[in-house]
Coordinates of C-alpha atoms in Angstrom, one line a residue:
M5 CA -11.7 -11.3 27.7
A6 CA -10.3 -9.2 25.1
L7 CA -13.0 -7.0 23.0
V8 CA -10.9 -6.9 19.7
S9 CA -7.6 -9.2 19.3
L10 CA -5.2 -9.9 16.6
Q11 CA -3.7 -13.1 16.1
D12 CA -0.2 -13.2 13.5
I13 CA -1.7 -10.3 11.4
T14 CA 0.3 -9.8 8.1
V15 CA -0.4 -6.8 5.6
A16 CA 1.6 -5.8 2.8
F17 CA 1.4 -3.8 -0.3
G18 CA 4.0 -4.9 -2.8
G19 CA 7.0 -4.1 -0.4
P20 CA 8.2 -5.3 3.1
P21 CA 4.9 -6.2 5.1
V22 CA 3.5 -3.0 7.0
L23 CA 2.2 -5.6 9.6
N24 CA 4.3 -8.5 10.3
G25 CA 2.8 -11.4 12.3
A26 CA 1.1 -8.5 14.6
N27 CA -0.5 -9.5 17.9
F28 CA -2.5 -7.3 19.7
A29 CA -5.4 -7.2 22.2
I30 CA -7.5 -4.7 24.1
E31 CA -9.8 -5.1 26.9
R32 CA -12.7 -3.1 28.3
G33 CA -11.7 0.0 29.8
E34 CA -8.2 0.4 27.8
R35 CA -7.0 3.0 26.3
V36 CA -4.0 2.2 24.0
C37 CA -1.9 4.7 22.3
I38 CA -0.3 3.4 18.8
L39 CA 3.2 5.0 18.4
G40 CA 5.3 4.8 15.5
R41 CA 7.1 6.5 12.2
N42 CA 5.1 8.2 9.6
G43 CA 4.5 5.9 7.2
A44 CA 5.0 2.6 9.7
G45 CA 1.5 1.6 9.0
K46 CA -0.5 2.7 12.0
S47 CA -3.6 3.9 9.7
T48 CA -3.5 0.4 8.2
L49 CA -3.5 -1.1 11.6
M50 CA -6.4 1.1 12.6
Q51 CA -8.2 -0.4 9.2
V52 CA -7.5 -4.0 9.9
L53 CA -9.0 -3.4 13.5
D54 CA -12.4 -1.6 12.1
G55 CA -12.9 -4.5 9.3
T56 CA -12.7 -1.9 6.5
L57 CA -9.2 -3.8 5.5
T58 CA -8.9 -7.8 5.3
P59 CA -5.4 -8.8 6.3
D60 CA -3.2 -11.1 3.7
S61 CA -3.3 -13.7 6.9
G62 CA -4.3 -14.0 10.3
I63 CA -7.0 -14.0 12.6
V64 CA -9.2 -10.8 13.9
V65 CA -11.3 -11.7 16.5
R66 CA -14.2 -9.6 18.0
Q67 CA -16.0 -10.2 20.9
G68 CA -19.9 -11.0 20.3
G69 CA -22.0 -7.9 19.8
V70 CA -18.7 -5.5 20.0
S71 CA -19.1 -2.6 18.3
V72 CA -16.0 -0.5 16.9
A73 CA -15.9 3.3 15.3
R74 CA -13.1 5.1 14.0
L75 CA -12.2 8.6 13.1
E76 CA -10.6 8.5 9.7
Q77 CA -7.1 10.4 8.8
D78 CA -8.6 11.3 5.1
V79 CA -12.0 13.4 5.1
P80 CA -14.4 11.7 3.0
R81 CA -15.7 14.0 0.2
T82 CA -19.3 12.8 -0.1
L83 CA -20.6 14.4 3.1
Q84 CA -24.1 16.1 3.0
G85 CA -26.2 18.1 5.3
T86 CA -25.4 20.5 8.5
M87 CA -22.7 20.0 11.0
F88 CA -25.8 18.8 13.4
D89 CA -26.5 16.3 10.8
I90 CA -22.9 14.8 10.6
V91 CA -22.4 14.5 14.1
A92 CA -26.0 12.9 14.6
A93 CA -25.1 10.6 12.1
G94 CA -22.8 8.4 14.7
L95 CA -26.3 7.3 16.6
G96 CA -27.9 5.6 13.6
A97 CA -31.8 5.7 13.5
N98 CA -32.1 7.3 16.6
G99 CA -29.1 10.2 15.1
E100 CA -31.5 10.1 12.4
L101 CA -34.7 11.1 14.1
L102 CA -32.8 13.7 16.2
A103 CA -31.5 15.4 13.0
R104 CA -35.1 15.8 11.6
Y105 CA -36.4 17.0 14.9
H106 CA -33.3 19.6 14.8
A107 CA -34.3 20.7 11.2
A108 CA -37.8 20.8 12.1
S109 CA -36.8 23.2 15.4
V110 CA -35.1 25.4 13.1
L111 CA -37.9 25.6 10.5
V112 CA -40.4 26.5 13.3
A113 CA -38.3 29.3 14.2
T114 CA -39.2 31.2 11.2
D115 CA -42.6 29.4 10.2
H116 CA -45.1 29.0 12.8
S117 CA -47.4 27.3 10.6
E118 CA -49.9 24.7 12.1
K119 CA -48.3 21.8 9.7
A120 CA -44.8 22.9 11.0
L121 CA -45.8 22.7 14.6
Q122 CA -47.6 19.5 14.4
E123 CA -44.6 18.0 12.6
L124 CA -42.5 18.8 15.5
D125 CA -44.6 17.7 17.9
R126 CA -45.0 14.2 16.0
L127 CA -41.1 14.1 16.0
H128 CA -40.9 15.3 20.0
R129 CA -43.2 12.1 20.8
Q130 CA -41.4 9.6 18.9
I131 CA -38.0 10.9 20.7
D132 CA -40.2 10.3 24.0
A133 CA -40.9 6.8 22.8
A134 CA -37.2 6.1 21.7
N135 CA -35.8 7.6 25.2
A136 CA -33.5 9.4 23.0
W137 CA -33.4 12.8 24.9
Q138 CA -30.1 11.8 26.3
L139 CA -28.2 11.1 23.0
H140 CA -29.8 14.9 21.8
L141 CA -27.7 16.3 24.5
R142 CA -24.9 14.5 24.0
V143 CA -24.7 15.7 20.2
E144 CA -25.4 19.0 21.7
T145 CA -22.5 19.0 24.1
V146 CA -19.9 17.7 21.7
L147 CA -20.8 20.0 19.3
Q148 CA -20.5 22.9 21.7
H149 CA -17.1 21.8 23.3
L150 CA -15.7 21.5 19.5
A151 CA -17.0 25.1 18.8
L152 CA -19.4 23.5 15.8
D153 CA -22.1 25.3 14.5
P154 CA -25.0 22.9 14.2
E155 CA -26.3 25.0 11.4
A156 CA -23.5 25.4 9.3
R157 CA -23.0 23.5 6.0
I158 CA -20.6 20.6 5.8
K159 CA -20.0 21.4 1.9
Q160 CA -18.7 24.9 3.3
A161 CA -16.5 23.9 6.1
S162 CA -12.9 24.0 5.7
G163 CA -11.0 20.6 6.0
G164 CA -10.5 21.5 9.5
R165 CA -13.7 21.9 10.5
T166 CA -14.9 19.0 8.5
R167 CA -12.7 16.8 10.4
Q168 CA -13.9 18.2 13.8
A169 CA -17.3 17.3 12.6
L170 CA -16.1 13.7 11.9
L171 CA -14.5 13.7 15.7
A172 CA -17.6 14.7 17.3
R173 CA -19.7 12.0 15.4
A174 CA -17.1 9.4 16.6
L175 CA -17.3 10.6 20.0
V176 CA -21.2 10.5 20.4
N177 CA -21.2 6.9 18.8
A178 CA -20.2 5.8 22.1
P179 CA -19.2 2.5 20.4
D180 CA -17.4 -0.4 22.5
V181 CA -14.0 0.4 20.9
L182 CA -13.1 4.0 19.4
L183 CA -10.6 4.2 17.4
L184 CA -9.0 7.9 16.8
D185 CA -6.3 8.9 14.1
E186 CA -4.8 11.9 15.2
P187 CA -7.7 13.3 16.8
T188 CA -5.9 16.3 18.1
N189 CA -5.5 17.8 14.7
H190 CA -7.1 20.8 14.4
L191 CA -8.6 21.3 18.0
D192 CA -7.2 24.1 20.1
I193 CA -6.1 23.4 23.6
D194 CA -9.7 24.2 25.2
A195 CA -11.3 21.7 22.9
I196 CA -8.4 19.2 23.2
E197 CA -8.6 19.2 27.1
W198 CA -12.3 18.9 27.3
M199 CA -11.9 15.7 25.0
E200 CA -9.3 14.2 27.3
E201 CA -11.8 14.7 30.0
Y202 CA -14.5 13.2 28.1
L203 CA -12.5 10.3 27.1
I204 CA -11.2 9.4 30.6
T205 CA -14.6 10.2 32.6
Q206 CA -17.1 8.2 29.9
G207 CA -15.1 5.0 30.5
I208 CA -14.1 4.6 26.6
S209 CA -12.3 1.7 25.8
L210 CA -9.8 3.5 22.9
I211 CA -7.3 2.9 20.6
F212 CA -5.4 6.4 19.1
V213 CA -2.6 7.7 17.3
T214 CA -1.2 10.8 18.4
H215 CA 2.0 13.3 18.2
D216 CA 0.7 15.2 21.2
R217 CA 2.9 14.2 24.0
A218 CA 0.6 16.3 26.8
F219 CA -2.6 14.3 25.3
L220 CA -0.7 10.8 25.3
R221 CA 0.6 11.3 28.9
R222 CA -3.1 12.3 30.1
V223 CA -5.2 9.6 28.4
A224 CA -3.2 6.9 27.4
T225 CA -3.4 3.7 30.1
R226 CA -0.9 1.5 27.8
I227 CA 1.4 2.3 24.8
V228 CA 2.0 0.0 21.7
E229 CA 4.7 0.5 19.1
L230 CA 4.5 -0.5 15.5
D231 CA 8.0 -0.5 14.2
R232 CA 8.8 -2.3 11.1
G233 CA 5.9 -4.2 10.9
R234 CA 5.9 -5.8 14.6
L235 CA 4.0 -4.5 17.5
A236 CA 5.8 -3.9 20.7
D237 CA 3.7 -3.7 24.0
F238 CA 5.6 -1.3 26.1
G239 CA 2.7 -1.1 28.9
T240 CA 2.8 1.6 31.3
D241 CA 3.5 5.3 30.6
Y242 CA 5.1 7.5 28.0
D243 CA 8.2 8.4 29.9
T244 CA 8.6 4.8 30.9
Y245 CA 8.2 4.0 27.2
L246 CA 11.1 6.1 26.3
E247 CA 13.4 4.7 28.9
R248 CA 12.5 1.0 27.7
K249 CA 12.5 1.8 24.1
D250 CA 16.0 3.5 24.2
A251 CA 17.3 0.5 26.3
M252 CA 15.6 -2.0 23.3
L253 CA 17.2 -0.2 20.7
H254 CA 20.8 -0.4 22.4
A255 CA 20.6 -4.2 22.6
E256 CA 19.2 -4.3 19.3
A257 CA 22.4 -2.4 18.1
K258 CA 24.7 -4.6 20.0
E259 CA 23.0 -7.8 18.9
W260 CA 23.3 -6.8 15.3
E261 CA 26.9 -5.7 15.8
D262 CA 27.6 -9.2 17.2
F263 CA 25.9 -10.7 14.6
D264 CA 27.6 -8.7 11.7
R265 CA 31.0 -9.6 13.1
R266 CA 30.3 -13.6 12.9
L267 CA 29.2 -13.3 9.8
A268 CA 32.0 -11.2 8.4
Q269 CA 34.3 -14.0 10.1
E270 CA 32.3 -16.6 8.3
E271 CA 32.7 -15.3 5.0
V272 CA 36.6 -14.8 5.5
W273 CA 36.6 -18.9 6.5
I274 CA 34.6 -19.6 3.3
R275 CA 37.1 -17.5 1.1
T276 CA 40.0 -19.5 2.2
G277 CA 39.1 -21.9 -0.6
I278 CA 40.6 -25.2 -0.5
Q279 CA 41.3 -25.4 3.3
A280 CA 37.4 -24.8 3.3
R281 CA 36.9 -27.7 1.3
R282 CA 39.2 -30.2 2.9
T283 CA 37.3 -29.5 6.3
R284 CA 34.1 -30.7 4.4
N285 CA 32.2 -28.9 7.4
E286 CA 28.8 -28.7 5.7
G287 CA 27.1 -27.8 8.8
R288 CA 29.0 -24.7 8.9
V289 CA 28.4 -23.9 5.2
R290 CA 24.6 -24.3 6.0
S291 CA 24.9 -22.0 8.7
L292 CA 26.8 -19.3 6.8
E293 CA 24.0 -19.5 4.1
A294 CA 21.3 -19.3 6.7
M295 CA 22.9 -16.2 8.3
R296 CA 23.2 -14.6 4.9
V297 CA 19.4 -14.8 4.3
E298 CA 18.6 -13.5 7.9
R299 CA 20.9 -10.4 7.0
A300 CA 19.3 -9.9 3.4
G301 CA 15.8 -9.9 5.3
R302 CA 17.1 -7.4 7.9
R303 CA 14.8 -4.2 8.5
D304 CA 16.9 -1.4 9.5
R305 CA 15.0 1.1 11.3
L306 CA 13.9 4.2 9.4
G307 CA 16.6 6.9 10.0
T308 CA 16.0 10.2 11.9
T309 CA 15.6 13.4 10.4
R310 CA 18.7 15.2 9.8
A311 CA 18.5 19.2 9.9
Q312 CA 20.2 22.3 10.6
V313 CA 19.3 26.0 11.1
Q314 CA 21.4 28.3 8.7
E315 CA 21.1 31.7 11.0
A316 CA 21.8 35.0 9.1
E317 CA 24.0 37.8 10.5
R318 CA 22.1 38.7 13.6
S319 CA 19.7 41.1 13.6
G320 CA 19.5 44.6 15.5
R321 CA 18.8 44.0 19.4
L322 CA 15.0 45.2 19.0
V323 CA 13.1 42.9 16.5
L324 CA 9.8 44.0 16.7
E325 CA 7.7 46.9 18.8
A326 CA 4.1 47.3 18.5
Q327 CA 2.1 50.1 20.1
G328 CA -1.9 50.3 20.5
L329 CA -2.3 47.9 17.8
T330 CA -6.1 47.5 17.1
F331 CA -7.6 45.1 14.1
A332 CA -11.2 43.8 13.6
H333 CA -13.0 41.7 11.3
G334 CA -16.3 43.7 11.0
D335 CA -17.8 44.2 14.6
R336 CA -15.7 41.6 16.1
P337 CA -12.5 43.0 17.6
I338 CA -9.3 40.5 17.0
V339 CA -6.8 42.4 18.6
Q340 CA -7.3 45.4 20.7
D341 CA -4.9 48.0 21.7
F342 CA -2.2 45.5 21.7
S343 CA 1.4 46.6 22.7
A344 CA 4.4 44.2 22.9
T345 CA 8.4 44.4 22.4
I346 CA 10.4 41.2 21.0
M347 CA 14.1 41.4 21.5
R348 CA 16.5 39.3 19.7
G349 CA 16.8 36.0 21.0
D350 CA 13.0 36.0 22.1
R351 CA 11.1 32.9 21.9
V352 CA 7.5 34.0 21.9
G353 CA 4.4 31.4 21.8
L354 CA 0.8 32.5 20.8
V355 CA -2.0 30.6 22.2
G356 CA -6.0 30.9 21.9
P357 CA -8.9 29.3 20.7
N358 CA -9.1 28.6 16.8
G359 CA -10.4 31.5 14.7
S360 CA -9.2 33.9 17.7
G361 CA -6.9 35.9 15.9
K362 CA -3.5 34.3 16.1
T363 CA -2.3 34.0 12.5
T364 CA -3.7 37.4 11.9
L365 CA -1.7 39.0 14.5
L366 CA 1.5 37.3 13.1
K367 CA 0.4 38.8 9.8
L368 CA 0.3 42.5 11.6
L369 CA 3.3 42.1 13.2
L370 CA 5.2 40.9 10.0
G371 CA 3.6 43.9 8.0
E372 CA 1.6 41.5 5.9
L373 CA -1.8 43.3 7.1
V374 CA -2.0 46.8 7.9
P375 CA -3.5 47.8 11.4
Q376 CA -6.7 50.0 11.7
A377 CA -5.2 51.6 14.9
G378 CA -1.4 51.6 15.9
T379 CA 2.0 51.1 14.8
V380 CA 4.4 48.2 14.5
R381 CA 8.1 49.1 14.4
H382 CA 10.8 46.3 13.2
G383 CA 14.3 46.6 13.9
T384 CA 17.4 46.1 11.6
N385 CA 18.9 43.2 9.8
L386 CA 15.6 41.2 9.7
E387 CA 16.0 37.8 7.9
V388 CA 12.4 36.5 8.3
A389 CA 11.4 32.7 7.5
Y390 CA 7.8 31.9 7.4
F391 CA 6.1 28.4 8.2
D392 CA 2.5 28.6 6.7
Q393 CA 0.1 26.6 8.4
L394 CA -2.2 26.3 5.1
R395 CA 1.0 24.7 3.7
E396 CA 0.7 27.9 0.7
Q397 CA 3.9 28.1 0.1
L398 CA 4.3 24.5 -1.7
N399 CA 2.9 24.0 -5.2
P400 CA 1.0 20.7 -5.4
D401 CA 2.1 20.5 -9.4
Q402 CA 5.5 20.6 -8.4
S403 CA 7.6 17.2 -7.3
V404 CA 9.2 17.0 -4.2
F405 CA 12.6 17.4 -6.2
E406 CA 11.1 20.7 -7.8
S407 CA 10.0 22.3 -4.5
I408 CA 13.4 22.3 -3.2
G409 CA 15.3 22.9 -6.1
D410 CA 13.5 25.6 -7.7
G411 CA 14.8 24.8 -11.1
T412 CA 18.7 23.6 -10.0
E413 CA 19.8 20.1 -8.8
W414 CA 22.2 21.7 -6.1
V415 CA 21.2 23.9 -2.8
Q416 CA 23.4 25.5 -0.6
V417 CA 23.4 24.0 3.2
G418 CA 25.7 25.1 6.2
G419 CA 28.0 26.5 3.9
Q420 CA 28.3 23.2 1.6
R421 CA 26.7 22.6 -2.0
R422 CA 24.8 20.0 -1.7
H423 CA 22.9 17.7 -4.4
V424 CA 19.0 18.1 -3.7
N425 CA 18.2 14.3 -3.7
G426 CA 21.2 13.7 -0.7
Y427 CA 19.5 16.9 1.1
L428 CA 15.9 15.2 0.9
Q429 CA 17.3 12.0 2.2
D430 CA 18.0 14.0 5.3
F431 CA 14.3 14.7 5.8
L432 CA 13.7 10.9 4.7
F433 CA 12.7 11.5 1.1
T434 CA 14.0 8.7 -0.9
Q435 CA 15.1 9.4 -4.9
D436 CA 11.5 7.8 -5.8
R437 CA 9.8 9.6 -3.5
A438 CA 11.4 12.6 -4.4
R439 CA 10.0 12.4 -8.0
T440 CA 6.3 12.2 -6.3
P441 CA 3.9 15.3 -6.8
V442 CA 3.5 17.6 -3.6
R443 CA -0.4 16.5 -4.1
A444 CA 0.5 12.9 -3.2
L445 CA 2.1 13.3 0.0
S446 CA 0.7 12.8 3.1
G447 CA 0.1 15.5 5.9
G448 CA 3.2 14.5 7.6
E449 CA 5.4 14.5 4.6
R450 CA 4.5 18.0 3.5
N451 CA 5.2 19.0 6.9
R452 CA 8.4 17.6 6.5
L453 CA 9.0 18.8 3.1
L454 CA 7.9 22.4 4.4
L455 CA 10.7 21.9 6.8
A456 CA 13.1 20.8 4.2
R457 CA 12.4 24.1 2.3
L458 CA 12.5 26.3 5.3
F459 CA 16.0 25.2 6.2
T460 CA 17.5 25.9 3.0
R461 CA 17.5 29.6 3.8
S462 CA 19.5 31.7 6.3
F463 CA 17.1 33.8 8.6
N464 CA 17.3 35.2 12.4
V465 CA 13.7 35.2 12.9
L466 CA 11.8 32.3 12.6
V467 CA 8.0 32.2 12.4
L468 CA 6.3 29.0 12.9
D469 CA 2.4 28.5 12.4
E470 CA 1.1 25.0 13.4
P471 CA 4.3 22.9 12.6
T472 CA 3.6 20.1 14.3
N473 CA 0.7 18.9 12.8
D474 CA 0.9 15.2 11.4
L475 CA 4.9 15.0 12.7
D476 CA 5.9 11.9 14.3
M477 CA 7.5 12.1 17.9
E478 CA 11.0 11.7 16.1
T479 CA 10.9 14.6 14.1
L480 CA 9.2 16.6 16.7
D481 CA 12.3 15.9 19.0
V482 CA 14.5 17.0 16.3
L483 CA 12.4 20.3 15.4
E484 CA 12.5 20.9 19.3
Q485 CA 16.0 20.6 19.6
L486 CA 16.8 22.9 16.4
L487 CA 14.7 25.4 17.9
L488 CA 16.2 25.1 21.3
D489 CA 19.8 25.5 19.5
F490 CA 18.6 28.5 17.3
H491 CA 20.1 31.8 18.7
G492 CA 17.5 34.0 16.6
T493 CA 14.0 35.2 17.5
L494 CA 11.2 32.7 17.3
L495 CA 7.5 33.4 17.1
L496 CA 5.3 30.2 17.5
V497 CA 1.8 29.4 17.1
S498 CA 0.8 25.9 18.5
H499 CA -1.9 24.0 20.3
D500 CA 1.1 21.2 21.3
R501 CA 1.3 21.9 24.7
A502 CA 4.4 20.1 25.2
F503 CA 6.0 21.4 22.6
I504 CA 5.0 25.2 23.6
D505 CA 6.5 24.7 27.2
A506 CA 10.0 23.2 25.8
V507 CA 10.6 25.7 23.4
V508 CA 9.2 29.5 24.2
T509 CA 10.3 31.7 27.0
S510 CA 7.1 33.7 26.7
T511 CA 3.5 33.3 25.9
L512 CA 0.7 35.4 24.0
V513 CA -2.8 34.4 25.2
F514 CA -5.7 35.5 23.5
E515 CA -8.2 36.1 26.4
G516 CA -11.3 37.2 24.2
R517 CA -13.0 40.5 22.9
G518 CA -9.2 41.2 21.4
V519 CA -7.7 41.2 24.7
V520 CA -4.1 39.6 24.3
R521 CA -2.0 39.4 27.3
E522 CA 1.9 38.4 27.5
Y523 CA 3.0 35.9 30.1
A524 CA 6.5 34.5 31.3
G525 CA 7.3 30.8 30.5
G526 CA 5.0 28.4 28.3
Y527 CA 1.5 27.1 28.4
T528 CA 1.9 25.4 31.9
D529 CA 3.3 28.8 33.4
W530 CA 0.2 30.6 32.0
V531 CA -2.2 28.1 33.5
R532 CA -0.5 28.8 36.9
Q533 CA -0.5 32.5 36.3
R534 CA -3.8 33.0 34.6
P535 CA -6.4 35.0 36.9
V536 CA -9.5 33.1 38.3
V537 CA -12.5 34.5 36.4
L538 CA -15.8 34.2 38.6
P539 CA -19.1 34.0 36.5
E540 CA -20.9 36.8 35.8
V541 CA -24.1 37.3 37.8
A542 CA -26.9 39.4 37.6
P543 CA -27.5 40.9 41.0
V544 CA -23.5 40.9 42.0
K545 CA -22.9 43.2 38.7
S546 CA -25.5 45.2 39.6
S547 CA -24.7 45.7 43.1
R548 CA -21.2 47.3 41.6
P549 CA -21.0 51.3 41.3
T550 CA -21.0 52.6 37.9
P551 CA -19.7 56.1 36.6
S552 CA -23.3 57.2 36.7
S553 CA -24.0 56.1 39.8
E554 CA -21.4 58.0 41.6
A555 CA -24.1 61.0 41.7
A556 CA -26.5 58.7 43.3
P557 CA -24.7 57.2 46.5
T558 CA -27.9 55.0 47.3
K559 CA -27.4 53.1 44.2
A560 CA -24.2 52.1 45.1
K561 CA -25.0 50.5 48.6
K562 CA -24.2 46.8 49.0
R563 CA -27.1 44.4 49.2
K564 CA -27.3 42.0 52.0
L565 CA -28.1 38.7 52.0
S566 CA -31.8 37.6 52.6
Y567 CA -32.4 35.0 55.5
K568 CA -33.3 32.7 52.8
E569 CA -29.9 32.9 50.8
T570 CA -27.9 32.7 54.3
S571 CA -29.6 29.5 55.1
E572 CA -29.0 28.3 51.1
L573 CA -25.4 29.1 51.5
A574 CA -24.9 27.4 55.1
A575 CA -26.6 24.2 53.2
L576 CA -24.8 24.2 49.7
P577 CA -21.5 22.8 50.9
D578 CA -22.9 19.7 52.3
R579 CA -25.2 19.6 49.2
I580 CA -22.2 19.7 46.9
A581 CA -20.5 17.0 49.3
A582 CA -23.2 14.6 49.0
L583 CA -23.6 15.0 45.3
E584 CA -19.4 14.3 44.8
E585 CA -19.9 11.4 46.9
A586 CA -23.1 10.1 44.6
R587 CA -20.8 11.0 41.5
N588 CA -17.9 9.1 43.0
G589 CA -20.7 6.1 43.5
V590 CA -21.5 5.8 39.8
F591 CA -17.5 6.0 39.1
S592 CA -17.1 3.0 41.1
Q593 CA -19.8 1.3 39.4
L594 CA -18.4 2.1 36.1
S595 CA -15.2 0.4 37.0
D596 CA -16.6 -2.7 37.9
P597 CA -15.9 -5.3 35.2
A598 CA -19.4 -6.7 35.9
V599 CA -21.3 -3.5 35.2
L600 CA -19.1 -2.7 32.1
R601 CA -20.4 -6.2 30.4
D602 CA -24.1 -4.8 30.8
G603 CA -24.1 -2.2 27.9
A604 CA -27.5 -0.9 28.8
R605 CA -26.5 -0.3 32.3
V606 CA -23.5 1.6 31.2
V607 CA -25.7 4.1 29.3
A608 CA -27.8 4.4 32.1
L609 CA -25.0 5.2 34.6
Q610 CA -23.5 7.6 32.0
G611 CA -26.6 9.7 31.8
E612 CA -26.6 9.9 35.4
L613 CA -23.2 11.3 35.8
A614 CA -24.0 14.0 33.0
T615 CA -26.9 14.7 35.0
M616 CA -24.9 15.0 38.1
D617 CA -22.0 17.1 36.5
N618 CA -24.8 19.5 35.6
D619 CA -26.1 19.5 38.6
L620 CA -22.8 19.9 40.8
T621 CA -21.6 23.0 38.3
V622 CA -25.3 24.8 39.0
L623 CA -24.7 24.5 42.7
M624 CA -20.7 25.4 42.5
E625 CA -21.9 28.7 40.7
R626 CA -24.6 29.4 43.3
W627 CA -22.2 29.0 46.2
E628 CA -19.6 31.4 44.5
V629 CA -22.4 33.9 43.9
L630 CA -23.8 34.0 47.5
E631 CA -20.1 33.6 49.0
T632 CA -19.3 36.8 47.0
L633 CA -22.5 38.4 47.9
A634 CA -22.0 37.5 51.8
A635 CA -18.0 38.9 51.4
E636 CA -19.1 42.3 49.6
S637 CA -22.0 43.0 52.6
G638 CA -19.6 42.1 55.0
A639 CA -17.0 44.7 53.3
G640 CA -19.5 47.3 53.4

C-alpha cells in the first residue's frame, strides 16, 4: 500500500494550473526524483505532499500514522539557538531533551558547580529513561558529516550554513517519507557523497528535487517529471528517462503537427462560405469548434535557454603562471607554496570542501588578492568575465531589464544589435518578468539573469564560481554545451561532479593544510588517481626515523609484532568477514516489507547497523595498522 498518494490533484495560482489532474504514489523504500523546469511547480508539489498546501481539487491519501518531513527551499527567518538545537528539533520532545543535555554539557565544561553537575546528571538519567542515546549519536553524526559546528549560533550563520542545518534536521528526523528540495545546494562533494550513502543505507522513503545528475543517478530508484501541470512516471534510471523523454517529445511534436494540419484544412473548409452551408454538415462544424477549443487550451512546452558566447580576440598563449603562491587567514593556511601554469584553452576545475579556499585561490590568480608570498604572472590580451557565487554583481533594487540594459534598451550580442526584451526572452524572461526587481527572483532565475548579463560581454577567460546552483537540467545542458564550444580559457568552481567531468581538462584539488595539487581530467579521473592515505597511528608514526634520530640509529629500529599482535592480525580477517555477514543480514531484514511495517523494529535495526558500521571501521583500521607494522618489521 502506498505511504502517500495523490489523486487528480489540481492547483492554480490565477494562471494555467501548476498541477492539473496530477496523480502520484510512493511505496515504502522508494526514492523518487521529481524533475521539471524552473517554475514548473515542483516546490508546490512538495507542499501538497507534506500538507502545508491544500489543493484546489483532488484527494491526498496518507497511510495511517505516516509521518512526512520536508526540507524547504526557502530558509525560515524565525530560527533561534545553536546548530545542535536546530538539528535536534527534528526529533520532537526527545530532541528538546537532547538539546538541553548538550547545553548543560557545554556549561559544565566551564562551570564545575554542584548545581550544574546535578542538572547534567538529571538530564542524563532522563535520556536513559527515554532510550534516546541512539538519537544523540544520530544528531552528532549528521552534524559532523555536514561540517556544522554544534555551538555556532544560527542567527550568525550564512544562508548556506543555515540551509545545511535545516537539511541535517530533516535527516535526523527519520520520517516515514522525507521530502528534499535541492538538498545538494551549498554542500561540498564529501558531504554530498556522505548524504548519498546515508539515504541509501538507511532505507529512507524519499521524494526529492535535484539538478545534480550524479546525485540523481546514485540515489533515485524512480523518476517522475512534472511538465505543464502533469506528472509523468518514467520509472527506471536517468539515462533511460532521457531516451523515453526524447521519444515522447518527438511523438508529441508529430501529433501536434498532424492536429494543426487537420485544423488548417477545416478552417479552409468553413471559409468556403455558401458551399459549406449547403452541405449542412453541422457535425463537422461542431467538430471544428471543439478543435479550436483544444488548440487554444494547448500548453506549449517551455522553451530552452538560448545563449552564445562572445569570444574576444585570442589571448596570448600563456594565461596565468603562479610561482610559490602562499596565503593564510591567521594561523590557517589556505594556499601553501602553490605553483601552476594555465595556458590558452585550458579548462581547469577547482574541487575542495566548503571553506577550503577555492574562491580565495581564484581571487589570488586574478589579482584581486595580494599573496603573502609568491608571484602571479598574467599573459597578454586577457579579457576576463567572472560569474560570482554570491551574486554580488546583481543590484537587488534594479529590475531584470535594468540589470541587462545598464540604462539603454539595446545590447550588442553576437555582432547584432538586439532589444533587451528580446534578448531576455532567450533566457526565458517574459516582458512582464523583465520588469520584476532582482530581489523578487528565485535562485534559478538569478542564475539565469547573471548568465544573460555575462554573455553580453566579450571575453577570452571565463571564471565561473558555483554556476550550477538552482539551474534546471535543460539550462545546465545548454551551459555545458556553451563551455564545450568555448575556445578560450575556463576556471570553474563547482560541486556538481557530472558537470566537472563534462567540461574540464584538469582539476586543482584542495587536499588540506594549504596543499593544492593538479590532476589530469575531471572529478572521476581524480578519484582514480588520488593516493590512498593510511590512517595515522602513533606506534607506526613513532617507529619512523626522524631527522633527529639519524644520529641515534637505535631509535630508528623497526618494532616487531608481539605474539599477541600476531595472533590478533591472524584472527582479524575472520572477525571482519563475520561482522560483514551479520551486517548483510540486517540489510536483508530491512528490505523485508513485513519488517518495514514495524517502525520500532526498523529503528532498532538501524541502531544495530550504526553500531556494526562503527565496529567495522575500528577493525579495518586496526587491521591496516597491524599489516603496516608486519610489513615494516619484515622489511627491516
